[in-house]
Amino acid sequence: MIAGTAAEIKLLPSTTEIDYDGAEDRPPFDPTDTSSVTTLKAAMHTSTAPDEVRCREDERAKVIDLIQGCLRDHKPGSLYLAGLPGTGKTLTLKDVQRTTERWGIVGKTRPRVAFINCMSVHNAKDIFGVVLDQLGERVASEDRAPSVGSIEYSNIPEVVALRRVVTSMNGGMCIILLDEMDQLETRDQEVLYELFALPALKGSRCVLAGVSNAINLTDRVLPRLRARGCEPALVTFSAYDAKQLKVLLKQRLAALPFKAFEDSALELCSRKVGAATGDMRKALNVCATAVDICVQEATKISEDGSEAPASAKGTVKISHMARALSKTYASPVVDSIRALPQMQQMVLCSAIKLLSSTHAMETTLGALHDRYVITCKTAGVKDLSQGEFHNMCSALSDHCLVKIGNASNDRLRKLRLLATRDDVEFSLQGVNFFRNLLGINE
């Protein structure tokens, strides 16, 4: 078994404190200032990588420990970073690249590091030549010699040269970092087999790390790795949760000279994206759309030529974020709630408030009507009669937003919400009346 492979890797305890607070004593963002808009969009762009890897400390530690151990012991190793898109795999791998290059500066033996995004390789077989080039090597005359491997690949000069390089006693350690590794899949999978076999060669000084969105790539397309004793260690990147997404968004915003987003807007984005995919890139794209909406609103000129009111200018608000999320996540439930008459929306809000206060899954129509009356009084709205209220509940049931049970007494009929609190809040928070009713702060 290769040093640092699946049999040897151990999980590290999580000691990460993910709360992150940027400087709050900053002037508000001015969406009418072109320079500020450009700066904000650059900070939120997916191509902008933060200096510090947050919320992936455990995964980074596993990768660093494995590679560091291989370099310390002069032994080969391989690992595979897998997870859904937007979960920090590439960011972690780039941080590993910077870290290993720093080791080369301060260490006695400088490892050679190759970092390649496989999307840039047009033909999968070209990867061997690209790796050679980044390691500062080239094909030599002796690289025509036969070597162990598949018949098809054993005489390819770049493959032979790469094997020679990673097994050279005088060449030092080689670290090969491959992003988007699934782009190297071929019909016979020999390219991937050859790459993962490099650390298994006799006398190998190669550490190989690959990244892919496919969690089961090595099991699915490389079943022979285990038999060959060169199965890579697996480091899995789970989807970000809402709290982590908010930390990462604030990390990007903290260095800006202005406050760009209301905290409630970031909270909404984090919760919605966290519940859907946990994809940080998606969260950044939603934020960019919210910025566009804010800018358009602030710079809009009315028909009579006057500028938009001052209230339309300032930080990106929860209303901007709600509209941005609506463009990104189309939801029949959200559309249904938004299309309801106001009284039916108030009944839904009353149900949300009642069930949240009791931590129950269902209530009775009688209890809900009592809460509805209180809600109407608080909001200064005339409430419906009990008969009209029951008709409203039946209409909500027709929209599949609630489920109502049977009972001889209408007040004792059970009601269960089918729409989630997040759906209701997301649908109505763009309206000040319902935002106040639900207790959503701007």
PDB file of N, CA and C in Angstrom, residues 114-116 126-137 162 176:
ATOM      1  N   ALA A 114       3.452  20.661 -10.121  1.00  0.00           N
ATOM      2  CA  ALA A 114       2.704  20.908 -11.351  1.00  0.00           C
ATOM      3  C   ALA A 114       1.232  21.061 -11.001  1.00  0.00           C
ATOM      4  N   PHE A 115       0.623  22.178 -11.405  1.00  0.00           N
ATOM      5  CA  PHE A 115      -0.821  22.399 -11.191  1.00  0.00           C
ATOM      6  C   PHE A 115      -1.457  22.595 -12.556  1.00  0.00           C
ATOM      7  N   ILE A 116      -2.443  21.744 -12.871  1.00  0.00           N
ATOM      8  CA  ILE A 116      -3.058  21.785 -14.199  1.00  0.00           C
ATOM      9  C   ILE A 116      -4.574  21.675 -14.058  1.00  0.00           C
ATOM     10  N   ASP A 126      -2.762  14.234 -23.968  1.00  0.00           N
ATOM     11  CA  ASP A 126      -1.795  15.335 -23.917  1.00  0.00           C
ATOM     12  C   ASP A 126      -1.386  15.695 -22.490  1.00  0.00           C
ATOM     13  N   ILE A 127      -2.112  15.175 -21.503  1.00  0.00           N
ATOM     14  CA  ILE A 127      -1.840  15.548 -20.111  1.00  0.00           C
ATOM     15  C   ILE A 127      -0.428  15.172 -19.688  1.00  0.00           C
ATOM     16  N   PHE A 128       0.101  14.080 -20.232  1.00  0.00           N
ATOM     17  CA  PHE A 128       1.444  13.636 -19.830  1.00  0.00           C
ATOM     18  C   PHE A 128       2.499  14.657 -20.240  1.00  0.00           C
ATOM     19  N   GLY A 129       2.374  15.180 -21.449  1.00  0.00           N
ATOM     20  CA  GLY A 129       3.310  16.193 -21.916  1.00  0.00           C
ATOM     21  C   GLY A 129       3.181  17.494 -21.145  1.00  0.00           C
ATOM     22  N   VAL A 130       1.948  17.862 -20.776  1.00  0.00           N
ATOM     23  CA  VAL A 130       1.716  19.093 -20.022  1.00  0.00           C
ATOM     24  C   VAL A 130       2.340  18.976 -18.633  1.00  0.00           C
ATOM     25  N   VAL A 131       2.173  17.824 -17.997  1.00  0.00           N
ATOM     26  CA  VAL A 131       2.774  17.604 -16.672  1.00  0.00           C
ATOM     27  C   VAL A 131       4.296  17.675 -16.768  1.00  0.00           C
ATOM     28  N   LEU A 132       4.839  17.021 -17.773  1.00  0.00           N
ATOM     29  CA  LEU A 132       6.293  17.059 -17.970  1.00  0.00           C
ATOM     30  C   LEU A 132       6.793  18.496 -18.088  1.00  0.00           C
ATOM     31  N   ASP A 133       6.093  19.286 -18.882  1.00  0.00           N
ATOM     32  CA  ASP A 133       6.500  20.669 -19.113  1.00  0.00           C
ATOM     33  C   ASP A 133       6.490  21.469 -17.810  1.00  0.00           C
ATOM     34  N   GLN A 134       5.433  21.285 -16.994  1.00  0.00           N
ATOM     35  CA  GLN A 134       5.357  22.032 -15.745  1.00  0.00           C
ATOM     36  C   GLN A 134       6.383  21.570 -14.723  1.00  0.00           C
ATOM     37  N   LEU A 135       6.839  20.334 -14.860  1.00  0.00           N
ATOM     38  CA  LEU A 135       7.891  19.838 -13.963  1.00  0.00           C
ATOM     39  C   LEU A 135       9.277  20.236 -14.467  1.00  0.00           C
ATOM     40  N   GLY A 136       9.310  20.925 -15.606  1.00  0.00           N
ATOM     41  CA  GLY A 136      10.588  21.363 -16.159  1.00  0.00           C
ATOM     42  C   GLY A 136      11.354  20.258 -16.848  1.00  0.00           C
ATOM     43  N   GLU A 137      10.637  19.258 -17.354  1.00  0.00           N
ATOM     44  CA  GLU A 137      11.274  18.112 -18.001  1.00  0.00           C
ATOM     45  C   GLU A 137      10.839  18.013 -19.454  1.00  0.00           C
ATOM     46  N   LEU A 162       7.648  10.553 -18.192  1.00  0.00           N
ATOM     47  CA  LEU A 162       7.074  10.907 -16.898  1.00  0.00           C
ATOM     48  C   LEU A 162       7.374   9.834 -15.867  1.00  0.00           C
ATOM     49  N   ILE A 176       1.976  16.458  -8.269  1.00  0.00           N
ATOM     50  CA  ILE A 176       1.132  16.705  -9.435  1.00  0.00           C
ATOM     51  C   ILE A 176      -0.294  16.973  -8.951  1.00  0.00           C
TER      52      ILE A 176
END
